[in-house]
PDB file of C-alpha atoms in Angstrom:
ATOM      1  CA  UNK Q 230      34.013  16.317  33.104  1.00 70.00           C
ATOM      2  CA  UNK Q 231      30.488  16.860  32.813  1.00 69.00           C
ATOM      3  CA  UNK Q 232      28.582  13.784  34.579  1.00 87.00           C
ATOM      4  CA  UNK Q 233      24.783  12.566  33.407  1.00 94.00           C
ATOM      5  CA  UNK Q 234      23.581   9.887  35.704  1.00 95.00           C
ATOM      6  CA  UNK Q 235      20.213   8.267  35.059  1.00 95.00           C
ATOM      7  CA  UNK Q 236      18.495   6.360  37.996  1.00 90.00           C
ATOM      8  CA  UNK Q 237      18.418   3.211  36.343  1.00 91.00           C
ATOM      9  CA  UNK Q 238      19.826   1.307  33.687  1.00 93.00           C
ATOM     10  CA  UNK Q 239      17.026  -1.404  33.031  1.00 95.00           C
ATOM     11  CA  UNK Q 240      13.440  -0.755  34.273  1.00 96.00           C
ATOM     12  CA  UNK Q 241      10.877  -3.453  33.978  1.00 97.00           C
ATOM     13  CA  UNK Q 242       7.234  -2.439  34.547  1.00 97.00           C
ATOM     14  CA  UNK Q 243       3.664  -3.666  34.251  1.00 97.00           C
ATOM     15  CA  UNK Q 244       0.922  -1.888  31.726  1.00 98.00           C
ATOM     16  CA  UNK Q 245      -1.324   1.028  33.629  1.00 97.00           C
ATOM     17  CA  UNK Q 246       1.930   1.843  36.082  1.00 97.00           C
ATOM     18  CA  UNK Q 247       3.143   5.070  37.161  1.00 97.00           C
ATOM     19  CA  UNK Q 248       6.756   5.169  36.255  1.00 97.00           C
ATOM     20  CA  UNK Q 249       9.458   7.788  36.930  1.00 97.00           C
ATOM     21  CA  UNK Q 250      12.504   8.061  35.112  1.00 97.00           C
ATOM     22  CA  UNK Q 251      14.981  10.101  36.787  1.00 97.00           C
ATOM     23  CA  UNK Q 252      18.102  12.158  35.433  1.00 97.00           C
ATOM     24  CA  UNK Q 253      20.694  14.347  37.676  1.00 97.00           C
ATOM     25  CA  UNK Q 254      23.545  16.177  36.062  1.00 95.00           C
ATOM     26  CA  UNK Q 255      25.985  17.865  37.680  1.00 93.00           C
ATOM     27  CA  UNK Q 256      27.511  20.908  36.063  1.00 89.00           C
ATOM     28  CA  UNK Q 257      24.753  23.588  35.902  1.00 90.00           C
ATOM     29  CA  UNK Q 258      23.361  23.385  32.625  1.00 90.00           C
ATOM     30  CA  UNK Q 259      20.605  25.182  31.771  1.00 89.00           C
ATOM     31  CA  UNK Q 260      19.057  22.801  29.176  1.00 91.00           C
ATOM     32  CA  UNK Q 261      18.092  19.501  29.923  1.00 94.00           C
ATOM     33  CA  UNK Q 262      16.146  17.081  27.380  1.00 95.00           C
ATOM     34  CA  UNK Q 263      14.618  13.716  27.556  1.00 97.00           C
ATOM     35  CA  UNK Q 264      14.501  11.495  24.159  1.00 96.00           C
ATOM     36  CA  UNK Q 265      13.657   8.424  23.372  1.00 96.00           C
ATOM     37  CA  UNK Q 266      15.713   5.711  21.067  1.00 94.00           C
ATOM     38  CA  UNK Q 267      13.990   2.941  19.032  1.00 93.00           C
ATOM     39  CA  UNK Q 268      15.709   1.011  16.389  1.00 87.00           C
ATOM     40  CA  UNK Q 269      15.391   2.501  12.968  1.00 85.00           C
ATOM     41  CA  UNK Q 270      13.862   5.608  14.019  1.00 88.00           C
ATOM     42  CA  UNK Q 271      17.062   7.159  15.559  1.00 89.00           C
ATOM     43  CA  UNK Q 272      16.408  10.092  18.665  1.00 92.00           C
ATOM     44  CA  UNK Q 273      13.069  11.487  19.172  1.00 93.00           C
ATOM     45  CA  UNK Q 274      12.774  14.144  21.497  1.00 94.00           C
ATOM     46  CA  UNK Q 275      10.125  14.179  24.379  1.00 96.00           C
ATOM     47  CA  UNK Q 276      10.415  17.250  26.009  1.00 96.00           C
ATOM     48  CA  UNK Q 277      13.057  19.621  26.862  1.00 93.00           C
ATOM     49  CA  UNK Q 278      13.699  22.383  29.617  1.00 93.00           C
ATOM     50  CA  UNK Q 279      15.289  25.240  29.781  1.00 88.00           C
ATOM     51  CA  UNK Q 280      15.034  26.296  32.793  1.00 88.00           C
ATOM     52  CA  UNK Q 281      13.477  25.480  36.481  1.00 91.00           C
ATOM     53  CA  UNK Q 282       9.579  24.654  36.573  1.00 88.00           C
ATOM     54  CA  UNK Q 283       9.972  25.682  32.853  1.00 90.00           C
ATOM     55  CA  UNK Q 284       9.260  22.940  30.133  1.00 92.00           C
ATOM     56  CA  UNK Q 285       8.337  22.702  26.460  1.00 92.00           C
ATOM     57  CA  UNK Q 286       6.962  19.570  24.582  1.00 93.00           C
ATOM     58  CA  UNK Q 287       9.257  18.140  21.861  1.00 92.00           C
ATOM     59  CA  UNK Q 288       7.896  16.239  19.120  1.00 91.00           C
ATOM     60  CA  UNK Q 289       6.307  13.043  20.610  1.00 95.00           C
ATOM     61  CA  UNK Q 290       4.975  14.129  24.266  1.00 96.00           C
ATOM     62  CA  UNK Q 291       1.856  12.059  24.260  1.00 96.00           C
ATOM     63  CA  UNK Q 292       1.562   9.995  26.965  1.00 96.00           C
ATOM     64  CA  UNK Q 293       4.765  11.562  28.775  1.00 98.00           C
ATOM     65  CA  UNK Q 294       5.232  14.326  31.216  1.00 97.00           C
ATOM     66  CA  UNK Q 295       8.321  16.454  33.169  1.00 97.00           C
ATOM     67  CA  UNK Q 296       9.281  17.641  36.366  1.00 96.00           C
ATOM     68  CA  UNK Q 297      11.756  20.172  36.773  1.00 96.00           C
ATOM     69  CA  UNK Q 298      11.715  20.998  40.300  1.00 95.00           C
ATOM     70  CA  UNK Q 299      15.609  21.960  40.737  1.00 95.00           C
ATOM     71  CA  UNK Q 300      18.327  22.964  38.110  1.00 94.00           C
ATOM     72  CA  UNK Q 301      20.225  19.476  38.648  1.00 95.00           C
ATOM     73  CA  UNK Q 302      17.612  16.929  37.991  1.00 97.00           C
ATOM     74  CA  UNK Q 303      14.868  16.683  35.108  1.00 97.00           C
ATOM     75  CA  UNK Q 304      12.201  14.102  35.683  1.00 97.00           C
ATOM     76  CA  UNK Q 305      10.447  11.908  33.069  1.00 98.00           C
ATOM     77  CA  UNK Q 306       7.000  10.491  34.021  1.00 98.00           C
ATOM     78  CA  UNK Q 307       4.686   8.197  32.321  1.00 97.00           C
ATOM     79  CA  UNK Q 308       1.058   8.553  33.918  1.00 94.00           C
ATOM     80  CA  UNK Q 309       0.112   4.710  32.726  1.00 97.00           C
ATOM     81  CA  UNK Q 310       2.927   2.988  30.752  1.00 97.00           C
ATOM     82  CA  UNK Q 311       2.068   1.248  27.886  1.00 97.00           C
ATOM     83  CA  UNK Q 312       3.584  -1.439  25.996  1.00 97.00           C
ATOM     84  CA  UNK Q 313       4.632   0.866  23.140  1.00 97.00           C
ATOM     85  CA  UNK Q 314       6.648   2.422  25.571  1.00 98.00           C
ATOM     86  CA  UNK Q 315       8.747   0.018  26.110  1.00 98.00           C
ATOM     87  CA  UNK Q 316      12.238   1.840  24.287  1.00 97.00           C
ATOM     88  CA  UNK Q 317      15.380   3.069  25.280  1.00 96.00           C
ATOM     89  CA  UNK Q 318      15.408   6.360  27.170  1.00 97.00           C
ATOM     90  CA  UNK Q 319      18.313   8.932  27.110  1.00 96.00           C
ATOM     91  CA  UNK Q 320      18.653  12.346  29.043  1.00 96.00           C
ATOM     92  CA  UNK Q 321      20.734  14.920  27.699  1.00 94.00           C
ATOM     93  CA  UNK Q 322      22.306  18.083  28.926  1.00 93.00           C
ATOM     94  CA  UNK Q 323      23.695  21.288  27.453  1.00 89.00           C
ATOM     95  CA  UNK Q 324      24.961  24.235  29.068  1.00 83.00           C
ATOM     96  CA  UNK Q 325      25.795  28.143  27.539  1.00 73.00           C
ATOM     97  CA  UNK Q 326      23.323  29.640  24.756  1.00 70.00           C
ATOM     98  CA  UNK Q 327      25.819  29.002  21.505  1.00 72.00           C
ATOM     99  CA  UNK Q 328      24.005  26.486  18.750  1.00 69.00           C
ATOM    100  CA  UNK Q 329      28.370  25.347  18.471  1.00 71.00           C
ATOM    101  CA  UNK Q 330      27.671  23.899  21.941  1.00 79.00           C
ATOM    102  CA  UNK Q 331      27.590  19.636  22.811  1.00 83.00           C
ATOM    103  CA  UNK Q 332      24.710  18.169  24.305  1.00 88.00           C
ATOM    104  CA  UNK Q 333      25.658  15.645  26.954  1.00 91.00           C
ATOM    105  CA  UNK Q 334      24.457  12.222  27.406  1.00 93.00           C
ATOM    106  CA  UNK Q 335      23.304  10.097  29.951  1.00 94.00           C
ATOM    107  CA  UNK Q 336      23.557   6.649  29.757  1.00 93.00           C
ATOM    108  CA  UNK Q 337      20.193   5.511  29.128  1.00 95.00           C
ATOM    109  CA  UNK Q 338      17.516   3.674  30.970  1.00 96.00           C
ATOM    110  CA  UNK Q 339      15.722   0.531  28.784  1.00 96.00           C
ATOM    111  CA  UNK Q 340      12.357   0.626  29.827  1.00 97.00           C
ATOM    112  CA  UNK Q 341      10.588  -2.310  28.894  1.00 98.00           C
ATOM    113  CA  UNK Q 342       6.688  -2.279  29.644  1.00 98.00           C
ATOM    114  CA  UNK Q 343       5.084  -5.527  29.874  1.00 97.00           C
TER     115      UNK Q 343
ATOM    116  CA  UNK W 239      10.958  21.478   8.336  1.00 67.00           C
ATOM    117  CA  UNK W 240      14.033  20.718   9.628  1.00 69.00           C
ATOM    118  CA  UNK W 241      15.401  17.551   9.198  1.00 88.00           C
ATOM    119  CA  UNK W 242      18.539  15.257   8.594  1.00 93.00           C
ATOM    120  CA  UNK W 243      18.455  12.378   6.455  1.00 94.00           C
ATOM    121  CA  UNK W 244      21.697   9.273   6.954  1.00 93.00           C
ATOM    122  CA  UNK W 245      22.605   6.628   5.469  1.00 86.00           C
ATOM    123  CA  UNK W 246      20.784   3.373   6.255  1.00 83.00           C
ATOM    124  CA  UNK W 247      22.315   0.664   7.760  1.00 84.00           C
ATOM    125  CA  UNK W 248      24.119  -1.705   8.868  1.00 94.00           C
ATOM    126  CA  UNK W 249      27.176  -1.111   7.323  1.00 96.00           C
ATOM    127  CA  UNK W 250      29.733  -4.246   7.488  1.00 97.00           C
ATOM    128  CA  UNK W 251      33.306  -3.636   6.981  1.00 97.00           C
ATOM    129  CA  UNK W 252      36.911  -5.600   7.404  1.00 97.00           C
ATOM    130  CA  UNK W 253      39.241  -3.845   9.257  1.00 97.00           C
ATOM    131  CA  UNK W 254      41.899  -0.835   7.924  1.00 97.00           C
ATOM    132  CA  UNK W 255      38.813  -0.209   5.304  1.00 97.00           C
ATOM    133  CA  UNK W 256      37.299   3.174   4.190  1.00 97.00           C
ATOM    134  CA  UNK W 257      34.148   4.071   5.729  1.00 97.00           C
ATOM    135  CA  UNK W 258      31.861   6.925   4.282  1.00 97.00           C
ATOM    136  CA  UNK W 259      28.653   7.526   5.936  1.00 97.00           C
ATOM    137  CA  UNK W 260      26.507   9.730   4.149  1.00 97.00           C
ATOM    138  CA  UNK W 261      24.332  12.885   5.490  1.00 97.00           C
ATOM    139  CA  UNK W 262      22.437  15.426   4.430  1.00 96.00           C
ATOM    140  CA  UNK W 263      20.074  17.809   5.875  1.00 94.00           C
ATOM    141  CA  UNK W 264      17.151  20.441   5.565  1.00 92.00           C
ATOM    142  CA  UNK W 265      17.300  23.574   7.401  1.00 87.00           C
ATOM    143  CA  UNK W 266      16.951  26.932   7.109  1.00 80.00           C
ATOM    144  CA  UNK W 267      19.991  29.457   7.815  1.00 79.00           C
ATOM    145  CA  UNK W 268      23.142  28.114   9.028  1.00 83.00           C
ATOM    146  CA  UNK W 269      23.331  25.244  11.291  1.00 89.00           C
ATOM    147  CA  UNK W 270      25.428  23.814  13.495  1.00 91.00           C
ATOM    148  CA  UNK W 271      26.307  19.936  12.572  1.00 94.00           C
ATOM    149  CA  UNK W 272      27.401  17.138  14.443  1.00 95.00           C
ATOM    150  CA  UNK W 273      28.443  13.483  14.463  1.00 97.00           C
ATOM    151  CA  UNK W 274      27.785  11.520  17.524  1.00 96.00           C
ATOM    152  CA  UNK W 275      28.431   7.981  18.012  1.00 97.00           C
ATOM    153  CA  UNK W 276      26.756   5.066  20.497  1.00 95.00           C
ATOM    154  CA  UNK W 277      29.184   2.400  21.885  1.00 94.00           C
ATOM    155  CA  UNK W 278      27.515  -0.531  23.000  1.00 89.00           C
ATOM    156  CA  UNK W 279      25.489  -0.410  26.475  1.00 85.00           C
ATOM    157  CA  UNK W 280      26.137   3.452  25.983  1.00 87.00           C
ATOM    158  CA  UNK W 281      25.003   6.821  25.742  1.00 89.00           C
ATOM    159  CA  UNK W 282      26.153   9.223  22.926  1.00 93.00           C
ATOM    160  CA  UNK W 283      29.064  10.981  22.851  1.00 93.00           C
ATOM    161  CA  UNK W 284      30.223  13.800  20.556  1.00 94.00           C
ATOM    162  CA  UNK W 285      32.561  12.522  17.411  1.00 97.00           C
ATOM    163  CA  UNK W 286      32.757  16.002  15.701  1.00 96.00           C
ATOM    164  CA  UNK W 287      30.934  19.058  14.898  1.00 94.00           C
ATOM    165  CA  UNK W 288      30.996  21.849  12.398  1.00 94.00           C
ATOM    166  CA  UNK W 289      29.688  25.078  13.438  1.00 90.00           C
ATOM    167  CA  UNK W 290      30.051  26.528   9.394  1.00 89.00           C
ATOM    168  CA  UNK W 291      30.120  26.503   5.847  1.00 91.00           C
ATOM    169  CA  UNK W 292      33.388  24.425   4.697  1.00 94.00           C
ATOM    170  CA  UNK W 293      34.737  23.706   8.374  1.00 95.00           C
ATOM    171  CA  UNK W 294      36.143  20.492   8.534  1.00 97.00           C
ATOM    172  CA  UNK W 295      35.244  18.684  12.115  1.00 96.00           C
ATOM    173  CA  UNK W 296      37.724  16.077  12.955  1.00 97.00           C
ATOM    174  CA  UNK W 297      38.443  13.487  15.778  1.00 97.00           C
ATOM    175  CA  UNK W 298      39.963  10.332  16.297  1.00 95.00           C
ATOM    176  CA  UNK W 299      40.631   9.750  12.556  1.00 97.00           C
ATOM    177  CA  UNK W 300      37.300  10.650  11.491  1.00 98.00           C
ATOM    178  CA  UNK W 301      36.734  13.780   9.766  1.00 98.00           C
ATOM    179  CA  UNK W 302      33.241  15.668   8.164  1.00 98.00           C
ATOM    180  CA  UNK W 303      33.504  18.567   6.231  1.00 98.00           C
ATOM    181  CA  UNK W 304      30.273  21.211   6.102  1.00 96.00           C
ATOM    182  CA  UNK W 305      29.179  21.597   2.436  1.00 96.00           C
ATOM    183  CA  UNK W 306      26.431  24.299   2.204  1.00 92.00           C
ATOM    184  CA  UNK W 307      26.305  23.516  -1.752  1.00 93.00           C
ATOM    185  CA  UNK W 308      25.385  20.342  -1.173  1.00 95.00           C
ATOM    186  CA  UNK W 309      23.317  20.748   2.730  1.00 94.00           C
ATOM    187  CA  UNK W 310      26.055  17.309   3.602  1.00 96.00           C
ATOM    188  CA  UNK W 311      28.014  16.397   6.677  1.00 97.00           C
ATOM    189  CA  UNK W 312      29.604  12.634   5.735  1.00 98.00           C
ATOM    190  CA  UNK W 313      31.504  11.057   7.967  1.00 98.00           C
ATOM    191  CA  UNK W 314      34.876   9.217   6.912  1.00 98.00           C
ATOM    192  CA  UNK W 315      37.547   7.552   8.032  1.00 98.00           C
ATOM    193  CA  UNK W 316      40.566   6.379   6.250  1.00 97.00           C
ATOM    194  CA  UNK W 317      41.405   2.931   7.931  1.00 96.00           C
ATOM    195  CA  UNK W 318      38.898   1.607  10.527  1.00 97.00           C
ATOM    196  CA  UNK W 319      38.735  -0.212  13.402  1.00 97.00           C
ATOM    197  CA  UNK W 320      37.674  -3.249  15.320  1.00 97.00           C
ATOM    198  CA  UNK W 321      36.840  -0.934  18.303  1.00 96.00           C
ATOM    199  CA  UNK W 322      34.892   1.361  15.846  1.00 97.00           C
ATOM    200  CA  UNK W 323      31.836  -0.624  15.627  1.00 97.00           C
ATOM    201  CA  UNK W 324      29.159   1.562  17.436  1.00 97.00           C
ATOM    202  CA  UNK W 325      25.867   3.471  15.615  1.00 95.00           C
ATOM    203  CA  UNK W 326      26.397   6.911  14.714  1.00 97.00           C
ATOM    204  CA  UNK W 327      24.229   9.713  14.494  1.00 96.00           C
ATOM    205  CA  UNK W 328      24.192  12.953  12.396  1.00 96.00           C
ATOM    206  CA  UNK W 329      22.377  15.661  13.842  1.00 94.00           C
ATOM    207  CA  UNK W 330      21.977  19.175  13.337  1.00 91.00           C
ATOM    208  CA  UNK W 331      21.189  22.110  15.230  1.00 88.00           C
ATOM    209  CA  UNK W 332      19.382  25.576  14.283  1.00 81.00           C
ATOM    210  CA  UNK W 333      21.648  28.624  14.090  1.00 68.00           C
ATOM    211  CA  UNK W 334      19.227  30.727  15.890  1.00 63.00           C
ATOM    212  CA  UNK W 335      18.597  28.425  18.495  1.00 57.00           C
ATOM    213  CA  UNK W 336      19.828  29.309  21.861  1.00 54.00           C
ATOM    214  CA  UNK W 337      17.428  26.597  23.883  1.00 63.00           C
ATOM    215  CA  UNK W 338      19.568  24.264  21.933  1.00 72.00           C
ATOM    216  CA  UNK W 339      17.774  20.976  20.682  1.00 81.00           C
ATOM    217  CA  UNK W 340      18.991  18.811  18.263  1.00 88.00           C
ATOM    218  CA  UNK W 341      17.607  16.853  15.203  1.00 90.00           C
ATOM    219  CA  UNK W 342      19.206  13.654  14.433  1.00 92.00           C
ATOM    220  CA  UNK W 343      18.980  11.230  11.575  1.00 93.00           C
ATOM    221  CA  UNK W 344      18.090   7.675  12.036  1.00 93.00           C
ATOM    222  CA  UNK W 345      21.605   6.604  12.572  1.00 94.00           C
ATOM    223  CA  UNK W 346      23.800   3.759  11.078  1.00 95.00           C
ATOM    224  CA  UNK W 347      25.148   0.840  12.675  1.00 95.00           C
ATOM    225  CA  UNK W 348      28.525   0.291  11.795  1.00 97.00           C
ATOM    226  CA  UNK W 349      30.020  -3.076  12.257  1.00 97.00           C
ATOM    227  CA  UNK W 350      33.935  -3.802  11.382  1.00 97.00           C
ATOM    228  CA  UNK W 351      35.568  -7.539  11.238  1.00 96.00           C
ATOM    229  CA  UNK W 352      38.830  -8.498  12.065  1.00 94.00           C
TER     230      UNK W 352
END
């Protein structure tokens, strides 16, 4: 079974803070994707990476950035969080180069920025 | 561009009910489609998929069929159930696309009563 573990469930943080959202997976996949969930707006996609050190902006990156440092983990950071960041945040993996295959989910991290 | 429109929600049902959930989408070429769902305090998880034209994707009772004709991908289900309250998602993803994102529609919450 493939396994997507994000470092926290709930996150509270203050306005202006550095914060690091964290996602390991463990079945060497190539792809790895952070999105973000808000009610009535469904899955947004951040960024994405297909490979180490390799990254590409999704369609709302403003205010976001990645890390990609090793195959397993994919890194989400917000320079200075801001209060309309406050959402639900879900990494996702997929592995193999077929449009057919699943993505993978973690189960989310609610970051709530006060 | 490429996009995928659902049903809006919530949807309220009693239980052993029919449940359609409407999708459509806009892309070019032949996606791939899928149906994901959120339990509560979750992540998503894949429901189905439907890699082309007139394939039928079916799990746990549910069941989409592809329909180029029409660019839809509803979701239905004979006879629901308590335990299939959850949001779903339609998504889609490009033919051509190896790096493998995915678009997803807003998603509908479904709620079913005893």
């Amino acid at each position: 079974d493939v396994k997507v573990t994000q470092s926290s469930r709930y996150l509270v943080k203050r306005t202006g803070e550095k914060v690091f959202l964290e996602c390991v997976q463990d079945m060497d996949h190539e792809n790895m994707f952070w999105y973000r969930q808000d009610p009535g707006l469904g899955l947004r996609l951040i960024y994405f990476s297909y490979d180490v050190k390799m990254k590409e902006k999704g369609d709302i990156p403003e205010g976001y950035s990645v890390s990609r440092e090793k195959k397993e983990r994919f890194s989400l950071i917000l320079e200075s969080a801001s209060t309309n960041q406050t959402s639900m945040y879900l990494c996702a993996t997929k592995g193999g180069r077929a449009p057919s295959v699943e993505q993978y989910f973690g189960p989310g991290t609610r970051l709530t920025v006060t | 561009g490429d996009s995928v429109t659902q049903m809006e929600g919530p949807v309220t049902l009693s239980e052993e009910a029919f449940l359609t959930i409407n999708c459509t989408y806009t892309a070019t070429g032949y996606p791939s489609l899928f149906w994901y769902v959120q339990y509560p305090g979750e992540g998503l998880q894949l429901l189905l998929k439907a890699t082309k034209a007139d394939d039928k994707g079916s799990n746990k009772g549910f069941e989409a069929t592809y329909r180029k004709e029409t660019t839809s991908f509803h979701l239905e289900k004979g006879s629901v159930q308590v335990s299939d309250s959850a949001v779903y998602f339609c998504a889609l993803r490009l033919g051509g696309s190896t790096l493998g994102r995915l678009y997803f529609g807003r998603g509908t919450q479904l709620t079913v009563w005893p």
